[in-house]
Coordinates of C-alpha atoms and ligand atoms in Angstrom, one line a residue:
M196 CA 55.2 -27.1 -5.3
W197 CA 54.6 -27.4 -1.8
K198 CA 55.0 -23.6 -1.0
A199 CA 53.1 -22.2 -3.7
N200 CA 49.7 -25.3 -3.2
W201 CA 50.0 -24.1 0.4
K202 CA 49.7 -20.2 -0.5
I203 CA 46.6 -21.8 -3.3
I204 CA 45.2 -23.0 0.4
A205 CA 45.7 -20.4 2.8
I206 CA 44.3 -17.6 -0.3
I207 CA 41.1 -20.0 -0.2
C208 CA 40.8 -20.0 3.6
C209 CA 41.7 -16.5 4.4
F210 CA 39.1 -15.4 1.5
A211 CA 36.4 -17.4 1.3
P212 CA 34.7 -15.9 4.1
L213 CA 34.8 -12.5 2.1
L214 CA 33.3 -14.1 -1.0
Y215 CA 30.2 -15.3 1.1
D216 CA 29.7 -11.4 2.6
S217 CA 30.6 -10.3 -0.6
L218 CA 27.9 -12.3 -1.9
N219 CA 25.3 -11.5 0.5
I220 CA 26.3 -7.7 0.3
G221 CA 25.3 -8.1 -3.5
Q222 CA 22.0 -9.1 -2.5
L223 CA 21.8 -6.6 0.0
V224 CA 22.8 -3.7 -2.3
M225 CA 20.4 -5.7 -4.9
R226 CA 18.1 -4.9 -2.1
Q227 CA 18.9 -1.9 -0.9
K228 CA 18.7 -1.2 -4.6
H229 CA 14.9 -1.8 -4.9
L230 CA 14.0 0.5 -1.7
S231 CA 15.9 3.3 -3.0
K232 CA 14.0 3.2 -5.8
R233 CA 10.6 2.9 -4.3
W234 CA 11.4 6.0 -2.0
A235 CA 12.9 7.4 -5.0
D236 CA 9.6 7.3 -6.7
R237 CA 8.0 8.5 -3.9
S238 CA 9.8 11.5 -3.4
L239 CA 9.7 12.1 -6.6
L240 CA 5.5 12.0 -6.4
I241 CA 5.7 14.3 -3.4
N242 CA 8.1 16.6 -5.1
S243 CA 5.9 17.0 -7.9
K244 CA 2.9 17.6 -5.8
Y245 CA 4.0 19.8 -3.7
D246 CA 7.5 21.1 -4.0
N247 CA 7.9 21.6 -7.5
V248 CA 9.3 25.2 -6.6
T249 CA 11.9 24.7 -4.7
R250 CA 13.1 21.5 -6.4
L251 CA 13.1 22.6 -9.7
R252 CA 14.9 25.7 -8.8
F253 CA 17.7 23.4 -7.6
E254 CA 17.6 20.7 -10.4
F255 CA 18.6 23.3 -12.2
E256 CA 21.9 25.1 -10.8
R257 CA 22.7 21.8 -10.0
N258 CA 22.4 20.3 -13.5
N259 CA 22.7 22.6 -16.3
K260 CA 24.9 25.2 -15.2
M261 CA 28.5 25.3 -13.1
K262 CA 28.4 27.9 -10.1
L263 CA 31.4 29.9 -9.3
S264 CA 32.8 31.1 -5.8
S265 CA 31.2 33.2 -3.5
N266 CA 33.2 35.3 -2.7
T267 CA 35.4 36.0 -5.5
F268 CA 36.5 39.9 -6.8
D269 CA 36.8 39.3 -10.2
N270 CA 34.5 41.2 -11.4
N271 CA 33.5 39.9 -14.7
A272 CA 32.7 36.4 -13.4
I273 CA 29.9 37.2 -10.7
K274 CA 28.4 39.7 -14.1
E275 CA 29.4 36.3 -16.1
N276 CA 27.3 34.2 -13.9
L277 CA 24.5 37.0 -13.3
N278 CA 23.7 37.8 -17.5
N279 CA 23.7 33.6 -18.2
D280 CA 22.1 32.1 -15.1
F281 CA 20.3 33.9 -12.7
S282 CA 18.7 37.1 -14.3
P283 CA 16.9 36.3 -17.3
L284 CA 14.9 33.4 -15.0
N285 CA 14.5 35.9 -11.9
P286 CA 13.1 39.2 -12.4
K287 CA 13.5 40.7 -9.3
E288 CA 10.8 40.8 -6.7
N289 CA 9.2 43.9 -5.1
A290 CA 10.9 43.6 -2.1
T291 CA 13.7 44.9 0.4
L292 CA 16.7 43.8 2.7
L293 CA 15.5 45.3 6.3
M294 CA 17.8 46.7 8.7
L295 CA 17.2 48.4 11.8
V296 CA 20.2 49.0 13.0
R297 CA 22.8 51.9 15.1
N298 CA 25.6 53.3 14.3
E299 CA 27.8 51.9 16.4
E300 CA 26.7 48.4 15.3
I301 CA 28.4 49.8 11.5
Y302 CA 30.9 46.6 11.6
G303 CA 28.0 43.8 12.9
A304 CA 25.8 45.2 9.6
L305 CA 28.8 45.0 7.2
D306 CA 29.2 41.4 8.1
A307 CA 25.8 40.4 7.8
M308 CA 25.2 42.1 4.7
R309 CA 28.6 40.7 3.2
E310 CA 27.4 37.4 4.3
L311 CA 23.7 38.0 2.3
E312 CA 25.1 39.5 -0.4
D313 CA 27.6 36.2 -0.8
R314 CA 24.7 33.6 -0.2
F315 CA 21.8 35.4 -2.1
N316 CA 21.9 38.9 -3.2
R317 CA 24.5 39.7 -5.2
R318 CA 22.8 37.7 -7.9
Y319 CA 19.5 39.6 -7.2
H320 CA 20.6 43.2 -6.4
Y321 CA 17.6 43.5 -4.1
D322 CA 18.0 47.4 -2.5
W323 CA 18.7 47.2 0.7
T324 CA 16.6 49.8 3.7
F325 CA 17.7 50.9 6.9
L326 CA 16.3 52.3 9.7
N327 CA 17.3 53.9 12.6
D328 CA 15.9 56.5 15.4
K329 CA 18.8 58.2 15.2
P330 CA 20.7 59.9 12.3
F331 CA 22.7 57.5 10.3
T332 CA 26.4 59.5 9.9
P333 CA 27.7 59.7 6.9
L334 CA 30.2 56.8 7.1
F335 CA 27.5 54.5 8.1
I336 CA 26.4 55.3 4.5
K337 CA 29.4 55.1 3.3
Q338 CA 30.8 52.0 4.2
T339 CA 26.8 50.2 4.2
T340 CA 26.4 51.5 0.6
A341 CA 29.8 50.0 -0.6
M342 CA 29.0 46.8 0.3
A343 CA 25.4 46.4 -1.2
S344 CA 25.0 45.1 -4.7
G345 CA 21.8 46.3 -4.6
K346 CA 20.7 50.7 -4.0
T347 CA 20.6 50.9 -0.8
Q348 CA 18.2 53.8 1.3
Y349 CA 18.1 55.0 4.7
A350 CA 16.0 56.9 6.6
L351 CA 14.9 58.1 10.1
I352 CA 12.1 57.2 12.0
P353 CA 10.0 59.5 13.2
S354 CA 9.7 59.9 17.1
E355 CA 6.0 59.0 17.6
D356 CA 6.5 55.7 15.9
W357 CA 9.9 55.0 18.1
D358 CA 9.5 56.5 21.8
R359 CA 7.1 55.9 24.6
P360 CA 3.9 57.5 24.6
D361 CA 2.5 59.7 27.2
T362 CA -0.4 56.9 28.2
V363 CA 2.6 55.5 29.7
D364 CA 2.5 55.9 33.3
M365 CA 6.2 57.1 33.9
D366 CA 5.7 55.8 37.7
K367 CA 4.4 52.7 37.3
F368 CA 7.4 51.8 34.7
E369 CA 10.0 52.6 36.5
E370 CA 8.3 50.7 39.2
R371 CA 8.3 47.2 36.4
L372 CA 11.3 47.8 35.0
K373 CA 13.4 47.4 38.5
K374 CA 11.2 44.5 39.5
M375 CA 11.9 42.7 35.9
N376 CA 15.7 43.4 36.4
E377 CA 15.6 41.6 39.6
E378 CA 13.4 38.9 39.2
G379 CA 16.8 38.2 36.0
V380 CA 14.2 39.0 33.0
L381 CA 16.5 39.5 29.7
Y382 CA 16.6 42.9 29.1
G383 CA 14.3 44.1 31.6
D384 CA 15.3 47.3 32.4
S385 CA 16.1 48.0 29.2
K386 CA 13.8 51.5 28.0
S387 CA 15.2 51.3 24.4
Y388 CA 14.8 47.7 23.9
R389 CA 11.4 48.4 25.0
N390 CA 11.0 50.9 22.3
M391 CA 13.0 48.5 19.4
C392 CA 10.3 45.2 20.3
R393 CA 7.4 48.2 20.4
F394 CA 8.4 49.5 16.6
N395 CA 8.9 46.1 15.2
S396 CA 5.4 44.9 16.6
G397 CA 3.6 48.1 15.4
Y398 CA 5.5 50.4 13.4
F399 CA 8.3 49.4 10.9
F400 CA 5.8 48.7 7.8
R401 CA 4.6 52.1 8.5
Q402 CA 8.0 54.0 7.9
K403 CA 6.6 55.8 3.9
I404 CA 10.6 54.0 2.9
L405 CA 8.2 50.9 2.6
D406 CA 5.0 51.8 0.9
Q407 CA 6.9 51.4 -2.4
Y408 CA 7.3 47.6 -1.8
D409 CA 5.2 43.7 -1.0
Y410 CA 7.5 42.0 0.6
Y411 CA 10.6 42.7 3.1
F412 CA 13.3 40.2 4.7
R413 CA 15.0 41.3 7.7
V414 CA 18.5 41.4 8.6
E415 CA 20.1 41.9 11.6
P416 CA 23.7 42.7 12.5
T417 CA 25.9 39.9 12.9
V418 CA 23.8 37.5 11.9
K419 CA 25.1 34.6 9.2
Y420 CA 23.9 32.8 6.6
F421 CA 25.9 29.5 6.1
C422 CA 24.6 28.1 2.8
D423 CA 23.5 29.3 -0.9
F424 CA 20.4 30.1 -0.9
P425 CA 18.5 27.4 -3.6
Y426 CA 16.0 29.8 -4.7
D427 CA 14.9 33.4 -4.2
P428 CA 12.7 33.2 -1.2
F429 CA 11.0 36.6 -2.1
R430 CA 9.4 35.0 -5.4
V431 CA 8.4 31.8 -3.5
M432 CA 6.1 34.0 -1.1
R433 CA 4.9 35.6 -4.4
E434 CA 4.3 32.5 -6.4
Q435 CA 3.1 30.7 -3.2
K436 CA 0.7 33.3 -2.3
K437 CA 3.0 32.9 0.9
K438 CA 2.8 36.1 3.7
Y439 CA 4.9 35.5 5.8
G440 CA 8.1 33.1 6.1
F441 CA 10.6 32.1 9.4
V442 CA 13.4 29.3 10.2
I443 CA 13.9 28.9 13.9
S444 CA 11.3 28.6 16.3
L445 CA 11.7 28.4 19.5
Y446 CA 10.0 29.0 23.3
E447 CA 9.9 32.4 24.7
Y448 CA 10.6 33.6 28.0
E449 CA 7.2 33.6 30.2
N450 CA 8.2 36.8 31.9
T451 CA 8.4 39.3 29.6
I452 CA 5.3 38.3 28.5
P453 CA 3.0 37.6 31.7
T454 CA -0.1 39.2 30.8
L455 CA 0.4 39.5 26.6
W456 CA -1.8 36.0 26.0
D457 CA -4.6 37.2 28.4
T458 CA -4.8 40.4 26.2
V459 CA -4.8 38.3 23.2
T460 CA -8.1 35.9 24.8
E461 CA -10.1 39.1 25.0
Y462 CA -8.9 40.1 21.3
I463 CA -10.7 36.6 20.1
T464 CA -13.2 36.8 22.1
K465 CA -13.5 40.9 21.1
D466 CA -13.2 39.7 17.4
N467 CA -15.7 36.9 17.6
G468 CA -14.6 34.9 14.4
T469 CA -14.6 37.8 12.2
D470 CA -11.0 38.2 11.2
I471 CA -9.6 34.6 13.2
D472 CA -11.3 31.4 11.5
M473 CA -9.7 28.9 13.9
S474 CA -10.8 26.4 11.0
T475 CA -8.2 26.9 9.3
N476 CA -5.2 29.2 11.3
S477 CA -2.4 27.9 13.1
Y478 CA -3.8 28.2 16.5
K479 CA -2.4 24.7 17.7
F480 CA 0.7 25.2 16.8
I481 CA 0.6 27.6 19.8
T482 CA -1.2 25.8 22.3
D483 CA -0.8 22.6 21.7
K484 CA 1.3 21.2 24.8
E485 CA 1.3 17.8 24.8
I486 CA 4.9 16.3 25.6
L487 CA 6.1 15.4 22.5
N488 CA 10.0 14.7 23.7
D489 CA 11.9 15.1 27.1
G490 CA 12.6 18.3 26.7
D491 CA 9.1 19.3 26.6
V492 CA 8.9 19.3 30.1
M493 CA 11.1 22.4 30.7
H494 CA 10.1 24.6 27.6
G495 CA 6.9 25.3 26.6
M496 CA 5.7 24.7 30.3
S497 CA 3.5 28.3 31.1
S498 CA 0.3 29.0 33.1
N499 CA -2.0 29.4 30.3
D500 CA -2.6 28.0 26.9
Y501 CA 0.1 29.8 25.3
N502 CA 2.8 27.3 24.7
L503 CA 5.2 29.8 24.0
C504 CA 6.4 29.1 21.0
H505 CA 7.0 31.7 18.7
F506 CA 8.9 32.2 14.7
W507 CA 12.4 34.0 15.9
S508 CA 11.5 37.3 14.2
N509 CA 15.5 38.5 13.7
F510 CA 15.2 36.6 10.0
E511 CA 11.6 37.3 9.0
I512 CA 10.6 37.2 5.3
G513 CA 6.8 38.8 5.3
D514 CA 4.0 40.4 3.2
L515 CA 4.0 44.2 4.3
N516 CA 0.5 44.3 3.1
F517 CA -0.5 42.0 5.2
F518 CA 0.6 43.7 8.4
R519 CA -0.6 47.4 6.7
S520 CA -3.9 45.4 6.8
D521 CA -7.1 46.2 9.2
K522 CA -6.6 42.7 10.1
Y523 CA -3.6 43.4 12.2
L524 CA -3.5 47.1 12.6
N525 CA -6.7 46.5 15.0
F526 CA -4.7 43.1 16.9
F527 CA -1.8 45.5 17.1
S528 CA -3.8 48.2 18.9
H529 CA -5.4 46.0 21.4
L530 CA -2.0 44.8 22.3
D531 CA -0.7 48.6 22.6
E532 CA -3.3 50.0 24.6
T533 CA -2.5 48.2 27.4
N534 CA 1.0 49.6 27.1
G535 CA 2.1 46.0 27.8
F536 CA 5.2 46.5 25.8
Y537 CA 6.4 49.0 28.7
Y538 CA 4.7 47.5 31.6
E539 CA 6.1 44.1 30.6
R540 CA 8.7 43.5 27.9
W541 CA 6.7 41.9 25.2
G542 CA 8.8 40.9 22.0
D543 CA 8.4 41.6 18.7
A544 CA 8.5 38.0 18.1
P545 CA 5.4 36.9 20.5
V546 CA 4.0 39.5 19.0
H547 CA 4.4 38.4 15.2
S548 CA 3.7 35.4 16.1
I549 CA 0.8 34.9 17.7
A550 CA -0.6 36.9 15.0
M551 CA 0.3 35.5 12.2
A552 CA -0.7 32.2 13.8
L553 CA -4.8 33.6 14.3
L554 CA -5.1 35.7 11.7
L555 CA -3.1 34.0 8.3
R556 CA -4.3 30.5 7.0
S557 CA -2.0 28.1 8.1
D558 CA -0.9 27.6 4.4
E559 CA 0.1 31.3 4.4
L560 CA 2.9 30.8 6.6
I561 CA 6.4 29.0 5.2
H562 CA 9.3 27.3 6.6
F563 CA 12.1 28.3 4.5
E564 CA 13.9 25.0 5.7
E565 CA 17.2 25.3 2.8
I566 CA 18.1 28.8 4.6
A567 CA 20.5 28.2 7.0
Y568 CA 20.8 30.6 9.8
L569 CA 22.4 32.0 12.5
H570 CA 21.8 34.7 14.9
E571 CA 23.5 34.1 18.1
P572 CA 23.2 31.6 19.7
Y573 CA 21.4 29.8 18.0
Y574 CA 21.3 28.7 14.5
T575 CA 19.6 26.3 11.8
C576 CA 21.6 24.1 9.5
P577 CA 19.8 21.9 7.0
L578 CA 20.3 17.9 8.5
A579 CA 20.3 16.7 4.7
Y580 CA 23.9 15.6 3.5
D581 CA 23.0 16.7 -0.1
M582 CA 21.4 19.9 0.4
R583 CA 24.8 20.9 2.6
I584 CA 26.7 20.0 -0.5
H585 CA 24.9 21.4 -3.3
Q586 CA 23.9 24.6 -1.5
R587 CA 27.9 24.5 -0.3
C588 CA 26.7 24.8 3.2
R589 CA 29.8 25.6 6.3
C590 CA 27.5 24.4 9.4
N591 CA 27.9 21.7 11.4
P592 CA 24.6 20.1 11.3
E593 CA 25.3 18.0 14.4
D594 CA 25.7 20.2 17.3
E595 CA 23.4 21.3 20.2
F596 CA 23.0 24.6 19.0
N597 CA 21.8 23.4 15.7
I598 CA 17.8 23.6 16.0
P599 CA 15.7 21.9 14.0
L600 CA 15.7 18.8 15.9
N601 CA 16.6 20.4 19.2
S602 CA 14.1 20.2 22.2
F603 CA 14.3 23.8 22.7
S604 CA 12.6 24.3 19.4
C605 CA 9.0 24.5 18.2
L606 CA 9.7 23.1 15.0
N607 CA 8.0 19.4 15.9
R608 CA 5.1 21.2 16.8
W609 CA 5.0 23.6 13.6
W610 CA 5.4 20.3 11.1
R611 CA 2.3 18.7 13.3
H612 CA 0.1 21.5 13.1
G613 CA 1.4 24.1 10.6
S614 CA 1.8 23.8 7.1
G615 CA 4.5 22.1 4.7
K616 CA 6.1 19.5 6.1
Y617 CA 5.2 16.0 4.3
F618 CA 6.2 13.0 5.5
M619 CA 6.6 9.6 3.0
N620 CA 3.7 7.5 5.5
T621 CA 1.1 9.9 4.3
F622 CA 1.3 8.8 1.6
E623 CA 1.9 5.2 1.5
Ligands
GTP258 N1 18.5 52.4 15.4 C1 18.6 51.0 16.7 N2 18.2 50.2 16.3 C2 17.8 49.2 17.5 C3 17.6 49.5 19.0 N3 17.5 48.1 19.8 C4 18.1 47.5 19.2 N4 18.6 47.7 17.5 C5 17.7 46.8 16.6 O1 17.1 46.5 16.5 C6 17.5 44.7 16.4 C7 17.2 44.0 17.1 O2 18.2 44.4 18.5 P1 19.3 43.4 19.7 O3 19.9 44.5 20.5 O4 19.9 42.7 18.1 O5 18.0 42.8 20.3 P2 17.9 41.0 20.2 O6 17.8 40.5 19.1 O7 16.7 40.5 21.3 O8 19.1 40.3 21.7 P3 20.5 39.8 20.9 O9 20.5 38.9 21.6 O10 21.2 41.1 21.7 O11 21.0 40.5 19.4 C8 18.7 44.7 15.8 O12 18.9 44.9 14.4 C9 19.5 46.0 16.0 O13 20.4 46.6 15.7 C10 18.2 51.0 19.0 O14 17.5 51.6 20.6 N5 17.9 51.8 17.5
NAG259 C1 6.0 18.9 -10.9 O1 7.3 18.6 -12.0 C2 7.1 17.8 -12.9 C3 8.4 16.9 -12.8 O2 8.6 18.6 -14.4 C4 5.7 17.8 -13.6 O3 5.5 16.5 -14.6 C5 4.6 17.8 -12.7 O4 3.3 18.0 -13.0 C6 4.1 19.2 -11.9 N1 3.6 19.3 -11.1 C7 3.1 20.5 -10.7 C8 1.7 20.6 -9.5 O5 3.1 21.6 -11.2
NAG260 C1 5.2 47.3 -5.2 O1 4.9 47.2 -4.0 C2 4.0 48.4 -3.2 C3 2.7 48.6 -2.8 O2 2.1 47.0 -2.8 C4 2.8 49.1 -4.5 O3 2.5 50.4 -4.5 C5 4.1 49.0 -5.5 O4 3.1 49.8 -7.3 C6 4.9 48.4 -6.5 N1 6.2 48.6 -7.5 C7 5.4 47.4 -8.7 C8 6.6 48.3 -9.4 O5 4.6 46.5 -9.0
NAG261 C1 -20.8 36.5 17.7 O1 -21.2 35.7 16.4 C2 -22.1 35.3 16.9 C3 -22.0 34.1 15.0 O2 -22.0 35.0 14.3 C4 -23.3 35.6 16.6 O3 -25.2 35.2 16.8 C5 -23.5 36.3 18.2 O4 -24.0 37.3 18.3 C6 -21.9 37.2 18.0 N1 -21.4 37.3 19.2 C7 -21.6 39.1 19.4 C8 -21.6 39.2 21.0 O5 -21.3 40.0 18.8
MG262 MG1 20.2 40.3 17.6

């Protein structure tokens, strides 16, 4: 008896604090529930106002269907998934996946194809278009065709769209290459890299094989996609009237583009408000130099008004009709006439980005935050846990090379000056 009483006392003593805590926890949970409901209500409101396409697709996939593993090799399972699930909802858009690639990059090309097929294209079967300045080998054609769930097609780039124009002064060119190499400029002495950058800036969209499409999705060898696509980005582009989509934005190396901004400034003056509407475009995104975090002291500091922010163009989804328009063609010719692609080492990323920031309304650009993507060494992985679960991501969000909140990312400036990000407090 005596012993038993002690036990009871002991139990009461030990558990009393816990009991007390659990009452407190109960209150906390109540409070939390109340708060959660408030935020949930706000989220719903914001979703319904601004985010319907994305979220509704998301909800559909989450609640209505079990998804099969992407890496299954069971043909019937894949077909069933396609027939019952995605296809009827999503008639294909007028679009192609597009890869500029060399024959010797075949295995990297296959890696990237497998990645994109598993996470997106196996459900849609978009065409794959391959471009090369040299003829593709039969083996390249065979292997990439086997990997694609859609039709494949291959085109040889005409020399006049790829090679260095005659207007480039050879002595000056060689001397500049030597100098840039000595200065340690990335790809500073590469001639082929310059052809590639100029081609991607001004010629890819002129290839005949692309005339039949409205949209392209650029893919490079060895890139990876870490999560299921929760929607067809082409469809989002069309429905939301977007002209350019990106996932990563970084600061450019200024030593590759010493006179690019001066050339752009000349164009802005020459245009005199005809194509460039400063009241609706994203000029602020590429010129805002306010220090937003510690990293900005090191990144984005340049000798002119351009803050070096650009969309990382190895991933891009774009409207070909925009590139084919006089607006873009005039802008490109103005840059190209200086031969800056050769005397310096202008990348297609800053060229595309500056064009988009000047010539488009900011609401014609889209940041695809649900698409997780790696091009060495940087990647983007959704920070939202829920998103990572539902899209079956395999990336680590907490890593210095995950770009979104990193100091060398320009996303903070995009959120500030671009469009597409809404914060809760905007609606309080
Ligand atoms: N056909 C062809 N494709 C090229 C050539 N140079 C580059 N490319 C392609 O152009 C794209 C960009 O080239 P990359 O070498 O990846 O350049 P980058 O992404 O700036 O640099 P990395 O960090 O090396 O990836 C890739 O899709 C390449 O396969 C070339 O000389 N011929
Ligand atoms: C978005 O979806 C919600 C829920 O289905 C609906 O009530 C709302 O009207 C939609 N909003 C728009 C702008 O389409
Ligand atoms: C696709 O887009 C191209 C280029 O705009 C156009 O010529 C073609 O007719 C379109 N095809 C379809 C099926 O709409
Ligand atoms: C520039 O545009 C303004 C207003 O449209 C016009 O008054 C001015 O004459 C134009 N300047 C030049 C150099 O064309
Ligand atoms: Mg690359």
